[in-house]
CSV table of C-alpha atoms in Angstrom, one decimal:
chain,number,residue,atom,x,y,z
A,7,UNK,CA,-16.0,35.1,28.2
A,8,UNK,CA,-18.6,32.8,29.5
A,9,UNK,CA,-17.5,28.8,29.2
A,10,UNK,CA,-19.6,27.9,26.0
A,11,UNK,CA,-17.8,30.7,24.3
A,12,UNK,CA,-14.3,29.8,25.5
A,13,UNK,CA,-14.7,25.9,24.3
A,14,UNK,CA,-16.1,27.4,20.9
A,15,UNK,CA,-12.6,29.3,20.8
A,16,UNK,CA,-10.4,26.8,21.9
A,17,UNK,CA,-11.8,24.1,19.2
A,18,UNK,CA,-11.3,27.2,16.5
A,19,UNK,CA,-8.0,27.8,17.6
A,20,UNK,CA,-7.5,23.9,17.3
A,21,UNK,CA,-8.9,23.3,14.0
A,22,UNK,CA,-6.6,26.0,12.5
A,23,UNK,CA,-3.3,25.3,14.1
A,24,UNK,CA,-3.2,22.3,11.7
A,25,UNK,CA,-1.0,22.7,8.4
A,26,UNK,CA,-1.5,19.0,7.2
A,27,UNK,CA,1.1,16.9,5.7
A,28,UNK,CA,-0.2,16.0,2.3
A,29,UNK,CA,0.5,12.9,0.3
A,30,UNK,CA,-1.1,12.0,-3.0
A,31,UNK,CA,-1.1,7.8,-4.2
A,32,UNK,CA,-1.7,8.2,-7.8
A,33,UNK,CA,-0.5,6.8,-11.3
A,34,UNK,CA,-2.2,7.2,-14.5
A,35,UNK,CA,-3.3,3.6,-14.7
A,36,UNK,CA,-5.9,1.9,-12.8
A,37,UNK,CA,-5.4,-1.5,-11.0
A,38,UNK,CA,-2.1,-0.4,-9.1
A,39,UNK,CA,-3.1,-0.9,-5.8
A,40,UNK,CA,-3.6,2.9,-5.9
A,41,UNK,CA,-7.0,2.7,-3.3
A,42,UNK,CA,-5.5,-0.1,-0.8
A,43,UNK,CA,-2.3,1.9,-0.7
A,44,UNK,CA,-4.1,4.7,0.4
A,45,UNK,CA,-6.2,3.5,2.9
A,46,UNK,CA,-3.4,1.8,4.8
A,47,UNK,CA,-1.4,4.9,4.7
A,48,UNK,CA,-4.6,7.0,6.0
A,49,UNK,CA,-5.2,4.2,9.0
A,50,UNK,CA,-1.6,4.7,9.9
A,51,UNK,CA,-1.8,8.3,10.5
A,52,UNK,CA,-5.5,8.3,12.2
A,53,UNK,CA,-4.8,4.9,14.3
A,54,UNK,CA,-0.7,5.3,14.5
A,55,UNK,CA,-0.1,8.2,14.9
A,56,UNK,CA,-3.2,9.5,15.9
A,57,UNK,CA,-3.6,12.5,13.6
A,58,UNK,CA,-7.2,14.0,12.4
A,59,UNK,CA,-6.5,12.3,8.7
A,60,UNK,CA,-9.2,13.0,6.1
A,61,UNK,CA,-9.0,10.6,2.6
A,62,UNK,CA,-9.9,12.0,0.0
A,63,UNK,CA,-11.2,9.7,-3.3
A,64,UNK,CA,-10.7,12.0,-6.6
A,65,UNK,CA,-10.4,8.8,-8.5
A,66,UNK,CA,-13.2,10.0,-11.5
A,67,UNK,CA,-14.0,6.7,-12.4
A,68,UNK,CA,-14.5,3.9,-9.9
A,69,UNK,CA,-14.3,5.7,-6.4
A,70,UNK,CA,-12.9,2.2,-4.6
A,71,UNK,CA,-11.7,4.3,-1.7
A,72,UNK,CA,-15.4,6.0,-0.7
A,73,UNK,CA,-16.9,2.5,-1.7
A,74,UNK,CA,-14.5,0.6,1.0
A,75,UNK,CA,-16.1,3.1,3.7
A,76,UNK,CA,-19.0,2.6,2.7
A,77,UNK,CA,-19.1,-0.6,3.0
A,78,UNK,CA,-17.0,-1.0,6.2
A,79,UNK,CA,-19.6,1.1,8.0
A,80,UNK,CA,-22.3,-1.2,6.4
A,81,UNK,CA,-20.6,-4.2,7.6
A,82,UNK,CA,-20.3,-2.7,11.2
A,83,UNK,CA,-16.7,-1.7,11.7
A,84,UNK,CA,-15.6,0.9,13.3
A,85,UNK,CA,-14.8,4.0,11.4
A,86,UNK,CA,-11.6,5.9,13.7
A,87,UNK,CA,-13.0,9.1,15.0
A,88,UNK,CA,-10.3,11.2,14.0
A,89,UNK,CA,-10.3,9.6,9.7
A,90,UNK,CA,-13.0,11.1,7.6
A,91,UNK,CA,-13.6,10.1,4.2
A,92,UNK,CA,-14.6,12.1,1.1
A,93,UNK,CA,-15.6,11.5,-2.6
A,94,UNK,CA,-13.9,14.5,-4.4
A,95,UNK,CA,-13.3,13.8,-8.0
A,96,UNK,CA,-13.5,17.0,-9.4
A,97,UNK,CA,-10.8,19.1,-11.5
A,98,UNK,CA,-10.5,22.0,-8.6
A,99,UNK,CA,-9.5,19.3,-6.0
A,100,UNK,CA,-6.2,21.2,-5.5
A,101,UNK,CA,-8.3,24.5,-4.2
A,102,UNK,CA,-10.5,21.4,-2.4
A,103,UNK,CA,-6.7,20.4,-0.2
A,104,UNK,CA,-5.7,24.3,0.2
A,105,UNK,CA,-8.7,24.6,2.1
A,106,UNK,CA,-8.9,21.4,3.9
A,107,UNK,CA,-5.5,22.0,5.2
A,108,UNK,CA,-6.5,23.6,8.2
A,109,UNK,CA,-8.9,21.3,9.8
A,110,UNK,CA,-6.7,17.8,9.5
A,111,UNK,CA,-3.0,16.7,10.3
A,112,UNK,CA,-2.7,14.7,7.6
A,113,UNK,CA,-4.2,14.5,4.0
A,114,UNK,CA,-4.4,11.3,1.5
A,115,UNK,CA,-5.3,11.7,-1.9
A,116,UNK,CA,-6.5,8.7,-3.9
A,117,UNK,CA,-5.6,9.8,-7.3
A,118,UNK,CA,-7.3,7.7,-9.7
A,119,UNK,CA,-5.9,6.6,-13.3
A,120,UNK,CA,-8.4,8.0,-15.0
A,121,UNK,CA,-7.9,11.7,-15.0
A,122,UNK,CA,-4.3,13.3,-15.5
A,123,UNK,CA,-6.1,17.0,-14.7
A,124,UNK,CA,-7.2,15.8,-11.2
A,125,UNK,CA,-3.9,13.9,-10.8
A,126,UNK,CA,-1.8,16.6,-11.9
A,127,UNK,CA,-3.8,18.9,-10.1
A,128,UNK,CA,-3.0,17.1,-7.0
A,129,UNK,CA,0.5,16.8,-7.3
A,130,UNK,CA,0.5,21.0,-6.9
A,131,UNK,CA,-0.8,20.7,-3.5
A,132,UNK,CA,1.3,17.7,-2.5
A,133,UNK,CA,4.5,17.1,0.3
A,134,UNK,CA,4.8,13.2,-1.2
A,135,UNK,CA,3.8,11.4,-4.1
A,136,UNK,CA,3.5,7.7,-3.9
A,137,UNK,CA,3.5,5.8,-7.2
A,138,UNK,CA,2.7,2.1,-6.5
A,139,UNK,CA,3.6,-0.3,-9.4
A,140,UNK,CA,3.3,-4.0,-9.1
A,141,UNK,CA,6.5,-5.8,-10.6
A,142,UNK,CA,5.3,-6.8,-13.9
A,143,UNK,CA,5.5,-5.0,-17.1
A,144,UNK,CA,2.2,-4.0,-17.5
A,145,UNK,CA,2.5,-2.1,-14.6
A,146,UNK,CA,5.3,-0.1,-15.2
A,147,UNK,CA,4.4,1.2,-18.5
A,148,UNK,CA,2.5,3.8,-17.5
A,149,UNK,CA,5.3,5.2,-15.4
A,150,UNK,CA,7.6,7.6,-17.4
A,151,UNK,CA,4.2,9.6,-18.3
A,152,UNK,CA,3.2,9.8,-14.6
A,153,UNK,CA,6.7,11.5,-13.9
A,154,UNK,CA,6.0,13.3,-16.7
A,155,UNK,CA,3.1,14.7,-15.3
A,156,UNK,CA,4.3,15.0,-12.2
A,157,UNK,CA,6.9,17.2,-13.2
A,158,UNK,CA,4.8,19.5,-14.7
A,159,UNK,CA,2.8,19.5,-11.2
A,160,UNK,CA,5.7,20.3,-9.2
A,161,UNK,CA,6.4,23.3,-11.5
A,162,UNK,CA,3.6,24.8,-9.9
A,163,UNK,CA,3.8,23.2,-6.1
A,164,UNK,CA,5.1,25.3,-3.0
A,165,UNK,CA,5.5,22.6,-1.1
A,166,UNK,CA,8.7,20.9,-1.9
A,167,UNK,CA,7.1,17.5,-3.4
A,168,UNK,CA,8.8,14.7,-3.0
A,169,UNK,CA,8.3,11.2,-5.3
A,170,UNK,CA,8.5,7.9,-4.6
A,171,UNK,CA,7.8,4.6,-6.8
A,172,UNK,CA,6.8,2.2,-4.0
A,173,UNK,CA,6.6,-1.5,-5.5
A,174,UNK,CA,3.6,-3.2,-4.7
A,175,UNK,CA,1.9,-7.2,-5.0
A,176,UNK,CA,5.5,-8.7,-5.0
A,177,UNK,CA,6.0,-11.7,-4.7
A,178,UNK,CA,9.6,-13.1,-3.2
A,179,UNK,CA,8.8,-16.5,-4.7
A,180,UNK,CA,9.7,-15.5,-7.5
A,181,UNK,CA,12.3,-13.3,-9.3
A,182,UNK,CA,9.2,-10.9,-10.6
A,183,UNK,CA,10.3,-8.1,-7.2
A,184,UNK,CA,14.0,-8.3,-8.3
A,185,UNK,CA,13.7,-7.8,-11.9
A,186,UNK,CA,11.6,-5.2,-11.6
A,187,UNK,CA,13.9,-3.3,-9.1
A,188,UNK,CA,16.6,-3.4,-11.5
A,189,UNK,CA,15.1,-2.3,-14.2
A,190,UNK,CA,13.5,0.9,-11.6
A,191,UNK,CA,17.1,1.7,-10.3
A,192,UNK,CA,18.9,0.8,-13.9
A,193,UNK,CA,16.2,1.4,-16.7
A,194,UNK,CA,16.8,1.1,-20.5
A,195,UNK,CA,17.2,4.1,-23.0
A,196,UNK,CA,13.8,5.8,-23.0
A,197,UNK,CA,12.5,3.9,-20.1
A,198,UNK,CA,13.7,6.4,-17.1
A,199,UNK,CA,13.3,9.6,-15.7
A,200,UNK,CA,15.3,12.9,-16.6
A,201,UNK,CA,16.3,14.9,-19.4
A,202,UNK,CA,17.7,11.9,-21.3
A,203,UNK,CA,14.7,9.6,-20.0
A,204,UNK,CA,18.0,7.2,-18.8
A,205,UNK,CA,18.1,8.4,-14.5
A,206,UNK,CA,16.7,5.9,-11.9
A,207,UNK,CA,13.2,6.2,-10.5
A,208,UNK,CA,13.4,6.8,-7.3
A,209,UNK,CA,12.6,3.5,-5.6
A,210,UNK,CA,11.4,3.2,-1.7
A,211,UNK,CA,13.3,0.8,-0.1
A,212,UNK,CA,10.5,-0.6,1.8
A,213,UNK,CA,8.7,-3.0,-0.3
A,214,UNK,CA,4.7,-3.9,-0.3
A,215,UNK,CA,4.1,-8.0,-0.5
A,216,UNK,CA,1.1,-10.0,-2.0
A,217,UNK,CA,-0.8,-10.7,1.5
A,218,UNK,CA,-4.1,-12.1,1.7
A,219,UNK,CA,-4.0,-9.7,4.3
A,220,UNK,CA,-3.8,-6.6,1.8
A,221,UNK,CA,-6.0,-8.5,-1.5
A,222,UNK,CA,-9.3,-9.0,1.6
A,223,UNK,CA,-9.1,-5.9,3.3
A,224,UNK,CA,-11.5,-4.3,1.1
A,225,UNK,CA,-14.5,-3.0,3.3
A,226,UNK,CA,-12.6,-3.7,6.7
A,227,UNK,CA,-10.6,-1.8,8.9
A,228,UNK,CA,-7.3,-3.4,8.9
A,229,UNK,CA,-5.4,-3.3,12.2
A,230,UNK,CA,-2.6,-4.6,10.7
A,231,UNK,CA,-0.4,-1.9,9.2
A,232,UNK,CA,3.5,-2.9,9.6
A,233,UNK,CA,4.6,-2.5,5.9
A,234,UNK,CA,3.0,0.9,5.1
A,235,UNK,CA,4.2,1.9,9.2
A,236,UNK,CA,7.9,1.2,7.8
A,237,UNK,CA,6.9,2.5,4.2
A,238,UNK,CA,5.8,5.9,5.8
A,239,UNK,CA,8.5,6.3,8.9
A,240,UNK,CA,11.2,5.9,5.6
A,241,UNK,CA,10.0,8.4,3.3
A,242,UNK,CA,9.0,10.9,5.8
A,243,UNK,CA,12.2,10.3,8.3
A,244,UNK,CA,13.6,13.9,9.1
């Protein structure tokens, strides 16, 4: 085997010894901090932990995510080697992650609101769902049909999915984050999860906070990842 050959082989043998760990950020409503979410949780396994990590933006509507790389590389910043991002908002995007596996350690999917197919779709091919929700009302009315949907993913998914309602934009001035916890962990009749819609969604303990930091990072690369660091080492902790 001359050398060309054998460094062809060993980046072959490379690219499928991956299996990557997939986690989809969706919730059938838009304006959840769905994209920002997913960014900072892409950066922290490309920069972190150092992973090939490809983001994937199947959000059918707006495409925030592919928008933010675009115009990071626009603006100059630079793009880690090892994060690739795609624009894949298309109803076969679970076939899209099956084959992608392979090639990446680590897979985000921004699942837009607009489309339950492509979020449901997904879901089938995830290890994690994330569902942010901001602590207001508005936000979290949309939630009992994205478990909903979930479920019905799961049904189908080999991969032993795992969700997680991660609250988002709180505040701790103000007793917004609280309320909003209680209501998660102790909901009203028809407002849960379960058979009887009266069971707990399950509620990460690491919570996301209003920054500046998180509203401006749109079209930057953040260096700054702490929050989703602890959000991710907690839901993925062996």
């Amino acid at each position: 085997m001359n050398e060309n050959t054998r460094h062809k082989t060993l980046a072959a043998a490379t690219e499928s010894a991956w299996d990557a760990f997939v986690i989809v950020v969706g919730m059938l409503k838009g304006g959840t901090g769905k994209t920002t979410s997913a960014w900072f949780i892409a950066l922290y396994y490309a920069v972190v932990l150092g992973l090939p990590t490809l983001l994937l933006d199947a959000d059918a509507t707006s495409q925030s995510a592919y928008d933010w790389f675009k115009v990071a590389q626009a603006a100059g910043f630079e793009i880690p080697e090892n994060l690739v991002v795609e624009r894949y908002p298309f109803d076969d995007i679970a076939e899209h992650i099956r084959a992608k596996r392979a090639e990446f350690g680590a897979i985000v999917v921004d699942a837009g609101g607009g489309s339950a197919r492509i979020f449901h779709e997904a879901v089938t091919e995830a290890n994690l769902l994330l569902v942010p929700v901001a602590p207001t009302k508005i936000e979290r009315r949309k939630l009992v049909a994205t478990f909903d949907e979930a479920e019905r993913a799961a049904a189908r998914n080999e991969h032993g999915v795992t969700a997680h309602v991660v609250m988002v934009k709180a505040d701790d001035r103000t007793s917004l984050p609280g309320r909003a916890k209680d209501q998660l962990l102790d909901p009203a009749e028809g407002e849960g999860i379960g058979p009887d819609r009266d069971e707990a969604f399950p509620l990460a303990e690491t919570t996301i906070h209003s920054w500046v930091h998180y509203m401006e990072a749109f079209g930057e690369i953040p260096t700054e990842l702490s929050e989703y660091a602890e959000l991710m080492k907690e839901l993925t902790a062996a």
